[in-house]
PDB file of C-alpha atoms and ligand atoms in Angstrom:
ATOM      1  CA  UNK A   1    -130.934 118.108  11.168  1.00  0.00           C
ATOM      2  CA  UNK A   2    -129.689 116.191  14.430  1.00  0.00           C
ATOM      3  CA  UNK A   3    -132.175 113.876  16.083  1.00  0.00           C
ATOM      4  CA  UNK A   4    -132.114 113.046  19.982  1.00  0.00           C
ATOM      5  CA  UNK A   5    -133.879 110.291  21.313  1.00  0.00           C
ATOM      6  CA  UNK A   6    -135.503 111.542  24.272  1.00  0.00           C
ATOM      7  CA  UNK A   7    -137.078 110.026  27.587  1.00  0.00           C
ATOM      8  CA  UNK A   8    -140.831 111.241  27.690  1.00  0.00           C
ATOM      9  CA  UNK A   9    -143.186 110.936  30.547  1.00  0.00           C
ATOM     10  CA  UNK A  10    -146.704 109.726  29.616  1.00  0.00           C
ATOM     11  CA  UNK A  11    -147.130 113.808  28.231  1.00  0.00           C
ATOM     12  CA  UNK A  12    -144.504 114.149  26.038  1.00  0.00           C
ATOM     13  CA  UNK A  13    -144.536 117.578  26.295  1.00  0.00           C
ATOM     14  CA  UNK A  14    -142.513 115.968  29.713  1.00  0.00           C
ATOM     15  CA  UNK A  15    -138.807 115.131  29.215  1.00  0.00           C
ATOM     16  CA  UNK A  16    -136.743 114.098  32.567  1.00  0.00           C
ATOM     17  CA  UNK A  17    -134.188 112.314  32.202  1.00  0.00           C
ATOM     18  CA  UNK A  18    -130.938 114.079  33.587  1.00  0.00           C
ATOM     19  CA  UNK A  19    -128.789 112.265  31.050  1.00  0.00           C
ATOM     20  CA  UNK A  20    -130.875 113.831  27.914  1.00  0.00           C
ATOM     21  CA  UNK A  21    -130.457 116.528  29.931  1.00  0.00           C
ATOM     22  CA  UNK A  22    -127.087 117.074  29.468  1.00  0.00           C
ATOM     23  CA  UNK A  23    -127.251 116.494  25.806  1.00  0.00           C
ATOM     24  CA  UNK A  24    -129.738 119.361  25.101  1.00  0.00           C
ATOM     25  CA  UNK A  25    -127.872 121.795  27.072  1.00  0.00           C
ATOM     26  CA  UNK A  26    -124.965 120.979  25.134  1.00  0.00           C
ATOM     27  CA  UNK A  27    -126.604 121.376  22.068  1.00  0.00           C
ATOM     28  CA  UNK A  28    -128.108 124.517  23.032  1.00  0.00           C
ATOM     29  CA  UNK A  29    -124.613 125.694  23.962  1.00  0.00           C
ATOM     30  CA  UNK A  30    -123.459 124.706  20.551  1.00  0.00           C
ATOM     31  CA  UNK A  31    -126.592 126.408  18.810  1.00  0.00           C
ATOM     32  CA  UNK A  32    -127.489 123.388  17.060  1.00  0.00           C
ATOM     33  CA  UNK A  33    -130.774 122.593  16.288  1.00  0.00           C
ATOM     34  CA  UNK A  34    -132.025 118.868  16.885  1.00  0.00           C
ATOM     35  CA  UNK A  35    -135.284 117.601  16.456  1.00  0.00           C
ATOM     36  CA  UNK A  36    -135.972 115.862  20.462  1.00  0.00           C
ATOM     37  CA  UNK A  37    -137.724 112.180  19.323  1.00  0.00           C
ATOM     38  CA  UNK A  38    -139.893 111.403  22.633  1.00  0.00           C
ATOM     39  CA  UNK A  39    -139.490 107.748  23.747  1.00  0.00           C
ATOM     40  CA  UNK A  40    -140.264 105.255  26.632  1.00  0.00           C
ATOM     41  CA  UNK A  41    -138.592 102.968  28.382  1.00  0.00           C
ATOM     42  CA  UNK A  42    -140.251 100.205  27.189  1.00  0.00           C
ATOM     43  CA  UNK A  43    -139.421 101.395  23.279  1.00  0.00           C
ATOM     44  CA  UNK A  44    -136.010  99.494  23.723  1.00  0.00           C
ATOM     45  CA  UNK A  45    -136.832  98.302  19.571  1.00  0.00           C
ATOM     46  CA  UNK A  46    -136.891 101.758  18.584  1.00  0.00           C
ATOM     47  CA  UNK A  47    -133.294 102.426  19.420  1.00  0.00           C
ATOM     48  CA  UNK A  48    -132.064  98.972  18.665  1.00  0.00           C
ATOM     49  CA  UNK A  49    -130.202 100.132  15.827  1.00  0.00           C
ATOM     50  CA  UNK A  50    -128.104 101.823  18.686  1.00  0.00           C
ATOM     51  CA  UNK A  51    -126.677  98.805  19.746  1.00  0.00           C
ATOM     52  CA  UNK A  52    -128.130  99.864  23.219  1.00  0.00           C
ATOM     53  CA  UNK A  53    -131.505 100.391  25.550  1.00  0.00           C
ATOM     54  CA  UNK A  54    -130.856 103.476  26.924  1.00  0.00           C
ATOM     55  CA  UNK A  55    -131.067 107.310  26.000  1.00  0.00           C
ATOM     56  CA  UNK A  56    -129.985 109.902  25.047  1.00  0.00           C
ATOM     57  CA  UNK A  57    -129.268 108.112  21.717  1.00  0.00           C
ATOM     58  CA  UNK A  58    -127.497 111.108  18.972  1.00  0.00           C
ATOM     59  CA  UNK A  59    -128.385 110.739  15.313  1.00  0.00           C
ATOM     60  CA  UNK A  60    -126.252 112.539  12.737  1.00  0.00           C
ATOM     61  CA  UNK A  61    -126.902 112.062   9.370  1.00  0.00           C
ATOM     62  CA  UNK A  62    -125.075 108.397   9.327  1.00  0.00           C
ATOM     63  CA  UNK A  63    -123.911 108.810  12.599  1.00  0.00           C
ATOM     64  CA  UNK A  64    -125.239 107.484  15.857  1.00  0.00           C
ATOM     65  CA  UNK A  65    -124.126 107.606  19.265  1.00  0.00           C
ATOM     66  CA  UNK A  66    -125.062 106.975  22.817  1.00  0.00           C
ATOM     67  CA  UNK A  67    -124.317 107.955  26.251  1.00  0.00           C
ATOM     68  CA  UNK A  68    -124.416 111.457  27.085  1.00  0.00           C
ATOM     69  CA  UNK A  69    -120.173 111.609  27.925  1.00  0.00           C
ATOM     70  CA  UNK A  70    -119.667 110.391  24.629  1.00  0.00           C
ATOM     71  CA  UNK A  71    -122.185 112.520  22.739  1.00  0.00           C
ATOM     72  CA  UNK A  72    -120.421 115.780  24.455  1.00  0.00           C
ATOM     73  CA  UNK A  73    -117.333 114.088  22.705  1.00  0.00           C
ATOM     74  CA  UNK A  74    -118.433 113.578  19.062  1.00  0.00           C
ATOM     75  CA  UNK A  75    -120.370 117.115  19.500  1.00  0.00           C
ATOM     76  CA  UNK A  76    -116.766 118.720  20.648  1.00  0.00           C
ATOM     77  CA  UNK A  77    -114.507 117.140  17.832  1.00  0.00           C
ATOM     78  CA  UNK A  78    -117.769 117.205  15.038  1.00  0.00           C
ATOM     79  CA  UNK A  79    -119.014 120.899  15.905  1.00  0.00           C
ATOM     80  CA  UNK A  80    -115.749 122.446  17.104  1.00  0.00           C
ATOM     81  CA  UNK A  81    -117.194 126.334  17.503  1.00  0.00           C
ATOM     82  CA  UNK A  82    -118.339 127.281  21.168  1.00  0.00           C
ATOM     83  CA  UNK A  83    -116.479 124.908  23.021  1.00  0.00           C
ATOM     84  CA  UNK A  84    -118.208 122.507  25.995  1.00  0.00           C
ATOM     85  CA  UNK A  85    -114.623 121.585  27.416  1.00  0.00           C
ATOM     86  CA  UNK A  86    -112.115 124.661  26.130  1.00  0.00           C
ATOM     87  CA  UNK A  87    -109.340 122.303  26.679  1.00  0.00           C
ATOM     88  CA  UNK A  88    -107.939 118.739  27.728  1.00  0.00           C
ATOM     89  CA  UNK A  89    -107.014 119.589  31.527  1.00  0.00           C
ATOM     90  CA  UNK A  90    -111.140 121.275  31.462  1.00  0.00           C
ATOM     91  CA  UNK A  91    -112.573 117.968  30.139  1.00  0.00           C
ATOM     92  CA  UNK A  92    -110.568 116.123  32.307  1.00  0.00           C
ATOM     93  CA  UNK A  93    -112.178 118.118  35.285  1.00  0.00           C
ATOM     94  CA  UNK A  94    -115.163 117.888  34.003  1.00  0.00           C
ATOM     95  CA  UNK A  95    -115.231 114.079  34.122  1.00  0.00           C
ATOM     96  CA  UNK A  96    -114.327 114.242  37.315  1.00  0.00           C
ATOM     97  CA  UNK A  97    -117.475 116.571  37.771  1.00  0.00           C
ATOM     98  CA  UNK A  98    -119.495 113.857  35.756  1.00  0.00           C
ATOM     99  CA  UNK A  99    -118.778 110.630  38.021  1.00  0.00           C
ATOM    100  CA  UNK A 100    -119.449 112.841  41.301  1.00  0.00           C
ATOM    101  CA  UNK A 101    -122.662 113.930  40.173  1.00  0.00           C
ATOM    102  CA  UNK A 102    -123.533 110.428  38.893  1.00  0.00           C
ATOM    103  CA  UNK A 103    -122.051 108.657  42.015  1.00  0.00           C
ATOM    104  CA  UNK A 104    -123.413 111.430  44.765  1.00  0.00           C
ATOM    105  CA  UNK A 105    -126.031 113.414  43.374  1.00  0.00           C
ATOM    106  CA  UNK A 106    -127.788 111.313  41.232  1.00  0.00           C
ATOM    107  CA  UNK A 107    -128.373 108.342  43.972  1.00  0.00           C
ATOM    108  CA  UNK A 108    -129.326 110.905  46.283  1.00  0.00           C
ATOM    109  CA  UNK A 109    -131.903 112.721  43.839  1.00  0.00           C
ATOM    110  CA  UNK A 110    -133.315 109.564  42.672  1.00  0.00           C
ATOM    111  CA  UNK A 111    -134.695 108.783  46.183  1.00  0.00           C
ATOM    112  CA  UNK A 112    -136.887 111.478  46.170  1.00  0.00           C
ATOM    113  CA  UNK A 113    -137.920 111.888  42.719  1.00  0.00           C
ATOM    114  CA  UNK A 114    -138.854 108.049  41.933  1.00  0.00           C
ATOM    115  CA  UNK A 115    -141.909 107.977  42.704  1.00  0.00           C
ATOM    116  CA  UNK A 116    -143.321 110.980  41.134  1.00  0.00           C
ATOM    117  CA  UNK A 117    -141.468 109.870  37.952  1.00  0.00           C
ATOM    118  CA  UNK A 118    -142.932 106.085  38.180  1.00  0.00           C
ATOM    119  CA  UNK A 119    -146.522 108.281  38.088  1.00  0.00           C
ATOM    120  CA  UNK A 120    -146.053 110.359  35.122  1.00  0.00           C
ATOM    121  CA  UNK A 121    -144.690 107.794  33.202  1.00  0.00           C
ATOM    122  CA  UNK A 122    -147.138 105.998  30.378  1.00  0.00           C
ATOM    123  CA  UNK A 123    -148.675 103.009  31.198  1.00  0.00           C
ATOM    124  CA  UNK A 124    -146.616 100.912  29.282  1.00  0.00           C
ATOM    125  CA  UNK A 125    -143.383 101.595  30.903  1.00  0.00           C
ATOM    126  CA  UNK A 126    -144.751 101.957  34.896  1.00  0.00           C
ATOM    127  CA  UNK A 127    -144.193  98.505  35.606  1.00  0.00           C
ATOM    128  CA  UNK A 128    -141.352  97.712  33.919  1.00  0.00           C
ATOM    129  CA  UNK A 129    -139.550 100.959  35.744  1.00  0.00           C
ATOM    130  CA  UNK A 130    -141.103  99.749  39.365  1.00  0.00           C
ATOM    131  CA  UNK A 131    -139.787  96.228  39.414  1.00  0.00           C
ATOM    132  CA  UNK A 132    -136.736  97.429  37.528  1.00  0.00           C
ATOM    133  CA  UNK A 133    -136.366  99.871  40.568  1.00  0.00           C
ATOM    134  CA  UNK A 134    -137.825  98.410  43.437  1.00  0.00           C
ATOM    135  CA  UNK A 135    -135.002  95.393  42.542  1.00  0.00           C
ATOM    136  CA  UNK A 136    -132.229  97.935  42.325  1.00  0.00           C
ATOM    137  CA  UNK A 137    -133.557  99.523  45.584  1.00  0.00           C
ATOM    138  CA  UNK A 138    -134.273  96.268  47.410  1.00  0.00           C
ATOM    139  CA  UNK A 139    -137.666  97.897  48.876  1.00  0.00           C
ATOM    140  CA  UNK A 140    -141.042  99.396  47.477  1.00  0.00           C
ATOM    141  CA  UNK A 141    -140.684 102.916  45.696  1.00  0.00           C
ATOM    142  CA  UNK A 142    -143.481 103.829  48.507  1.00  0.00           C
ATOM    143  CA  UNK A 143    -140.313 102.865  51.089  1.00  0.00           C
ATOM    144  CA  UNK A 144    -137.383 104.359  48.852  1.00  0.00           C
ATOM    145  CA  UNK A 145    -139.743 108.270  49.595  1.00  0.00           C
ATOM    146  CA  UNK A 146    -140.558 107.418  53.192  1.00  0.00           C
ATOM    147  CA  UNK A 147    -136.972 109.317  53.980  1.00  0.00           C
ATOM    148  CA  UNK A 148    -137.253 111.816  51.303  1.00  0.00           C
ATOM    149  CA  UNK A 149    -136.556 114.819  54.221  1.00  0.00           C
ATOM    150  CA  UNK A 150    -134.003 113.168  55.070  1.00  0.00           C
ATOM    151  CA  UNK A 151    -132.611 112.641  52.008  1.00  0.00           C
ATOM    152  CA  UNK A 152    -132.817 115.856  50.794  1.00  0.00           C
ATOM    153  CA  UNK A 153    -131.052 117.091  54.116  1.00  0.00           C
ATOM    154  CA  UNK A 154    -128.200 114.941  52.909  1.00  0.00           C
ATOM    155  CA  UNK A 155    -128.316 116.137  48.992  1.00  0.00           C
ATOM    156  CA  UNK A 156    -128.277 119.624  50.640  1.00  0.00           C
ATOM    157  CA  UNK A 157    -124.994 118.490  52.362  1.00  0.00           C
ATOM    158  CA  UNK A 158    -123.774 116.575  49.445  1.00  0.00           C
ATOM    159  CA  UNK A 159    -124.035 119.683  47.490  1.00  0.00           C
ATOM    160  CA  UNK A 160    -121.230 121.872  49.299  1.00  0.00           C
ATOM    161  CA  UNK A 161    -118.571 121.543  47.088  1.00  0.00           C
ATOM    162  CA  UNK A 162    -120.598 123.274  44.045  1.00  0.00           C
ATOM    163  CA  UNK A 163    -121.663 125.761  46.545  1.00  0.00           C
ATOM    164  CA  UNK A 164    -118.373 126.638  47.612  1.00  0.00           C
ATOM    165  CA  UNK A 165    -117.406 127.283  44.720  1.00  0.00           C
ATOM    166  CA  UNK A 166    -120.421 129.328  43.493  1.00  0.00           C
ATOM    167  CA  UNK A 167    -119.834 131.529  46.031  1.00  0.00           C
ATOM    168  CA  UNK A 168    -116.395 132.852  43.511  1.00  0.00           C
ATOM    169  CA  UNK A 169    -118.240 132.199  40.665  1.00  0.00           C
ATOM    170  CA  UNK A 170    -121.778 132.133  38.499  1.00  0.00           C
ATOM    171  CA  UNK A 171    -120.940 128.372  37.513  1.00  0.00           C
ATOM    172  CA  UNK A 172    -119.063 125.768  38.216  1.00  0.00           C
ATOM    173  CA  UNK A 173    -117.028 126.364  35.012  1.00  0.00           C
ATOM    174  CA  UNK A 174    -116.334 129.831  35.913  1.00  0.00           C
ATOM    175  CA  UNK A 175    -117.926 132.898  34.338  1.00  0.00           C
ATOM    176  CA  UNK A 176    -119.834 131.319  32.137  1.00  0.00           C
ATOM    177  CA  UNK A 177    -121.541 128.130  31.920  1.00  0.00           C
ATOM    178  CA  UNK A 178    -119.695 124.642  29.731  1.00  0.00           C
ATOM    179  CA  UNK A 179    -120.192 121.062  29.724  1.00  0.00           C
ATOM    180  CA  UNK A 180    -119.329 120.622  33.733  1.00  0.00           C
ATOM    181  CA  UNK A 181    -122.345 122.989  34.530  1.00  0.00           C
ATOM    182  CA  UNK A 182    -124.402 121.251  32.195  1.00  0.00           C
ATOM    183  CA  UNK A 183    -124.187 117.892  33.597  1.00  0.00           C
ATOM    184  CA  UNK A 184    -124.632 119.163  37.284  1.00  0.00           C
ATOM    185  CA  UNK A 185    -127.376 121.459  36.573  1.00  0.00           C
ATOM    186  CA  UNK A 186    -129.290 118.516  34.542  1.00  0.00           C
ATOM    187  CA  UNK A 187    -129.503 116.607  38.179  1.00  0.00           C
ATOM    188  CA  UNK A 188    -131.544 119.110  39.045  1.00  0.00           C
ATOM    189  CA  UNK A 189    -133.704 119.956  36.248  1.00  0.00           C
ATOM    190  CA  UNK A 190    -134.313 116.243  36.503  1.00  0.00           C
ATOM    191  CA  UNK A 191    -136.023 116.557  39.644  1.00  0.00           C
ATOM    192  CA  UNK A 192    -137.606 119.736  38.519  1.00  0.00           C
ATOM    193  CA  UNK A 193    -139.502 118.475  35.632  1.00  0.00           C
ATOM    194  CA  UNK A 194    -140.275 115.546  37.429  1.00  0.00           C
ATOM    195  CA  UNK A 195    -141.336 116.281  40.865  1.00  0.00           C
ATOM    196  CA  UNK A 196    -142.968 118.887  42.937  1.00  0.00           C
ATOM    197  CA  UNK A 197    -141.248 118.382  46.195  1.00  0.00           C
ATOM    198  CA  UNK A 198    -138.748 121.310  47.231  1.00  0.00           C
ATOM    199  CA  UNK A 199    -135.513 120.211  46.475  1.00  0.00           C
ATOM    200  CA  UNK A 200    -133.637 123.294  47.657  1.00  0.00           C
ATOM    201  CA  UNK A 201    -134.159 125.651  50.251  1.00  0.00           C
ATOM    202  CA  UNK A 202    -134.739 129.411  48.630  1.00  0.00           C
ATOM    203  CA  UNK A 203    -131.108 131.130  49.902  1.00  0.00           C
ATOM    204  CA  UNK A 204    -129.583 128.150  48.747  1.00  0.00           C
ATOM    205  CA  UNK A 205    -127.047 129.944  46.529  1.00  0.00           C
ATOM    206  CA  UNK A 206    -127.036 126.576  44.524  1.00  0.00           C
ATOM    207  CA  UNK A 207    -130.985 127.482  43.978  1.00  0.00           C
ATOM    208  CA  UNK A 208    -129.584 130.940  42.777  1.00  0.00           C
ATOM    209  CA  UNK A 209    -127.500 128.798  40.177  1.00  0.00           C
ATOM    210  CA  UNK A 210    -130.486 127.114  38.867  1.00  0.00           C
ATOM    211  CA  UNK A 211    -132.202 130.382  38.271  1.00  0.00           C
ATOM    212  CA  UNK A 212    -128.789 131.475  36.582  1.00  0.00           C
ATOM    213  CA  UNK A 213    -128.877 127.894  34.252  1.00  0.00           C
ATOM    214  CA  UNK A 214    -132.719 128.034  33.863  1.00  0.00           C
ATOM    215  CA  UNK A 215    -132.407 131.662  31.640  1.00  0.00           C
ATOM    216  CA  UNK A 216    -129.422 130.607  29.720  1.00  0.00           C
ATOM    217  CA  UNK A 217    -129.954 130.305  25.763  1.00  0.00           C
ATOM    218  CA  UNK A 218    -133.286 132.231  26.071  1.00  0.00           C
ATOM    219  CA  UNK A 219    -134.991 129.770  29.232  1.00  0.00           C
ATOM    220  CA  UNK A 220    -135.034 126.761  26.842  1.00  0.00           C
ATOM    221  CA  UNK A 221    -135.061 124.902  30.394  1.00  0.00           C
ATOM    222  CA  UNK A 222    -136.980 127.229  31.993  1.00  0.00           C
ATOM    223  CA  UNK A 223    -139.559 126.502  28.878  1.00  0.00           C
ATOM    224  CA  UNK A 224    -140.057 122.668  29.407  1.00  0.00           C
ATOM    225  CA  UNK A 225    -143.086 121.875  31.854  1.00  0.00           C
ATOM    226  CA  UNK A 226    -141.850 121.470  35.413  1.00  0.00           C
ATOM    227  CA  UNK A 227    -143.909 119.768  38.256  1.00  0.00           C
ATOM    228  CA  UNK A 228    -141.997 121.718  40.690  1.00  0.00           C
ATOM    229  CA  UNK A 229    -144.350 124.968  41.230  1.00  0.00           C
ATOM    230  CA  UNK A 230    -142.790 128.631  40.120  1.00  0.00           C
ATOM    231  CA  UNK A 231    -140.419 129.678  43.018  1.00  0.00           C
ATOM    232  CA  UNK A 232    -139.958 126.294  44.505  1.00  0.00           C
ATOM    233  CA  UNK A 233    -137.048 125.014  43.925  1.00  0.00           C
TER     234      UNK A 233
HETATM  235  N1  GSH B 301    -124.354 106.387  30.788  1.00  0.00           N
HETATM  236  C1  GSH B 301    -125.565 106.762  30.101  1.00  0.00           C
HETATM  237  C2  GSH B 301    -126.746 106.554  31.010  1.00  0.00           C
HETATM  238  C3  GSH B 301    -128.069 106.804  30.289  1.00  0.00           C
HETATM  239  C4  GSH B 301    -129.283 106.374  31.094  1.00  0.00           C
HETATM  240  O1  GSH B 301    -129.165 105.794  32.191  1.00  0.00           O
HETATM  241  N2  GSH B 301    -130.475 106.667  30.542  1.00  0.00           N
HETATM  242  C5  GSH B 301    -131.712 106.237  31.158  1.00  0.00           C
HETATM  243  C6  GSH B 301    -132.721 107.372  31.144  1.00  0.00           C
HETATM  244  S1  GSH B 301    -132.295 108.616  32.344  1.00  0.00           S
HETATM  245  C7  GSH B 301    -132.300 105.117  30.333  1.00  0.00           C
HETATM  246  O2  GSH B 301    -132.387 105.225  29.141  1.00  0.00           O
HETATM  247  N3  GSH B 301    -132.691 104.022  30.993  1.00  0.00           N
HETATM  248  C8  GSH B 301    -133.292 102.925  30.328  1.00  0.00           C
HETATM  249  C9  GSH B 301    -133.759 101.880  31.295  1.00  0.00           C
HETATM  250  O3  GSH B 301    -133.651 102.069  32.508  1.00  0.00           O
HETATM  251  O4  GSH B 301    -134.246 100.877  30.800  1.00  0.00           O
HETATM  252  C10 GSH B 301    -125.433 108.200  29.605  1.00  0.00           C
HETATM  253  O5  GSH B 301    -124.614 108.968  30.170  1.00  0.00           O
HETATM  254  O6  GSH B 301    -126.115 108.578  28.634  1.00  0.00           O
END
């Protein structure tokens, strides 16, 4: 069986991280089954053998391998049926998709979610992830929230494009969901499972897509605990 290394909050029943995210959609996709290992950010031994710190970390058989891009990869060219890409010029867009959601969303999500993450995280890893933060931020994770309206206003903005084009279409991929939606979507369950402030407005049609990604392969999204509340988005 397939083993992920997973980011888990202090409950491990709690698993944020958008880049695991990504990874269990895929698999999900692929109807593999994989066996979700919880781990902290702290636990940088128990993924030494990696060659990394980070997660998701994949673990087939003999095989290992990190970074969520390059897990979709080996999971493509390993487990060929149900296709996350479909074909080169689709992968190719779908990097694309990856560095905008990583270089617009993501930055944009993370100042409003950091702070609720830094509090359901276990004790070991909160002050490791607040200096390691407030040092990236330059400021307290108090300050980084401070704007969080306005912040959102601008993810709300930054979000457009995918809402432009959901207005043609159920997902970003078309008419039905591949590995494009999966790392967009996984931006937002981030913040979902993490944090209880209101992300989206309700007529957002991009809140619409959620639903849409939240009851795909029988809710296993829609499953995990959230800290948003039911019908917030
Ligand atoms: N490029 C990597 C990024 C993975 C990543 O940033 N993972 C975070 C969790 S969301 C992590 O493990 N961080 C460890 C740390 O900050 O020490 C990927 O796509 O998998």
């Amino acid at each position: 069986m397939l083993q992920m290394y997973d980011l888990a909050g202090a409950d491990e029943s709690i698993r944020f991280s958008p880049y695991c995210w990504r990874v269990r959609m895929a698999l999900a996709h692929k109807a593999l089954e994989c066996d979700f290992i919880p781990w902290h950010f702290t636990e940088k031994d128990r993924i030494a053998f990696s060659g990394q710190g980070m997660v998701p970390v994949l673990v087939d058989g003999e095989t290992v391998v990190s970074d969520s891009w390059k897990i979709a990869l080996y999971l493509e060219s390993r487990y060929p049926g149900k296709p996350l890409f479909g074909c080169d010029e689709s992968r190719a867009l779908a990097l694309f998709v990856k560095h905008w959601v990583e270089r617009v969303v993501h930055p944009l999500v993370v100042r409003i979610v950091v702070r609720d993450v830094w509090e359901r995280l276990h004790d070991q890893d909160k002050t490791y992830f607040r200096e390691s933060r407030e040092k990236r931020f330059g400021m307290p994770l108090d300050e980084v929230i401070r704007q969080r309206d306005q912040t959102a206003a601008r993810l709300r903005e930054a979000l457009d494009p995918a809402r432009a084009a959901l207005d043609s279409q159920p997902f970003l991929c078309g008419q039905s969901p591949a590995f494009a939606d999966y790392i967009f979507f996984s931006a937002l369950q981030w913040a979902r499972c993490a944090s209880p402030y209101a992300l989206l407005e309700a007529s957002d049609p991009v809140a619409a897509y959620r639903e849409r990604m939240l009851d795909l392969f029988d809710g296993c999204a829609r499953r995990m605990p959230a800290a948003a509340q039911p019908g917030i988005l």
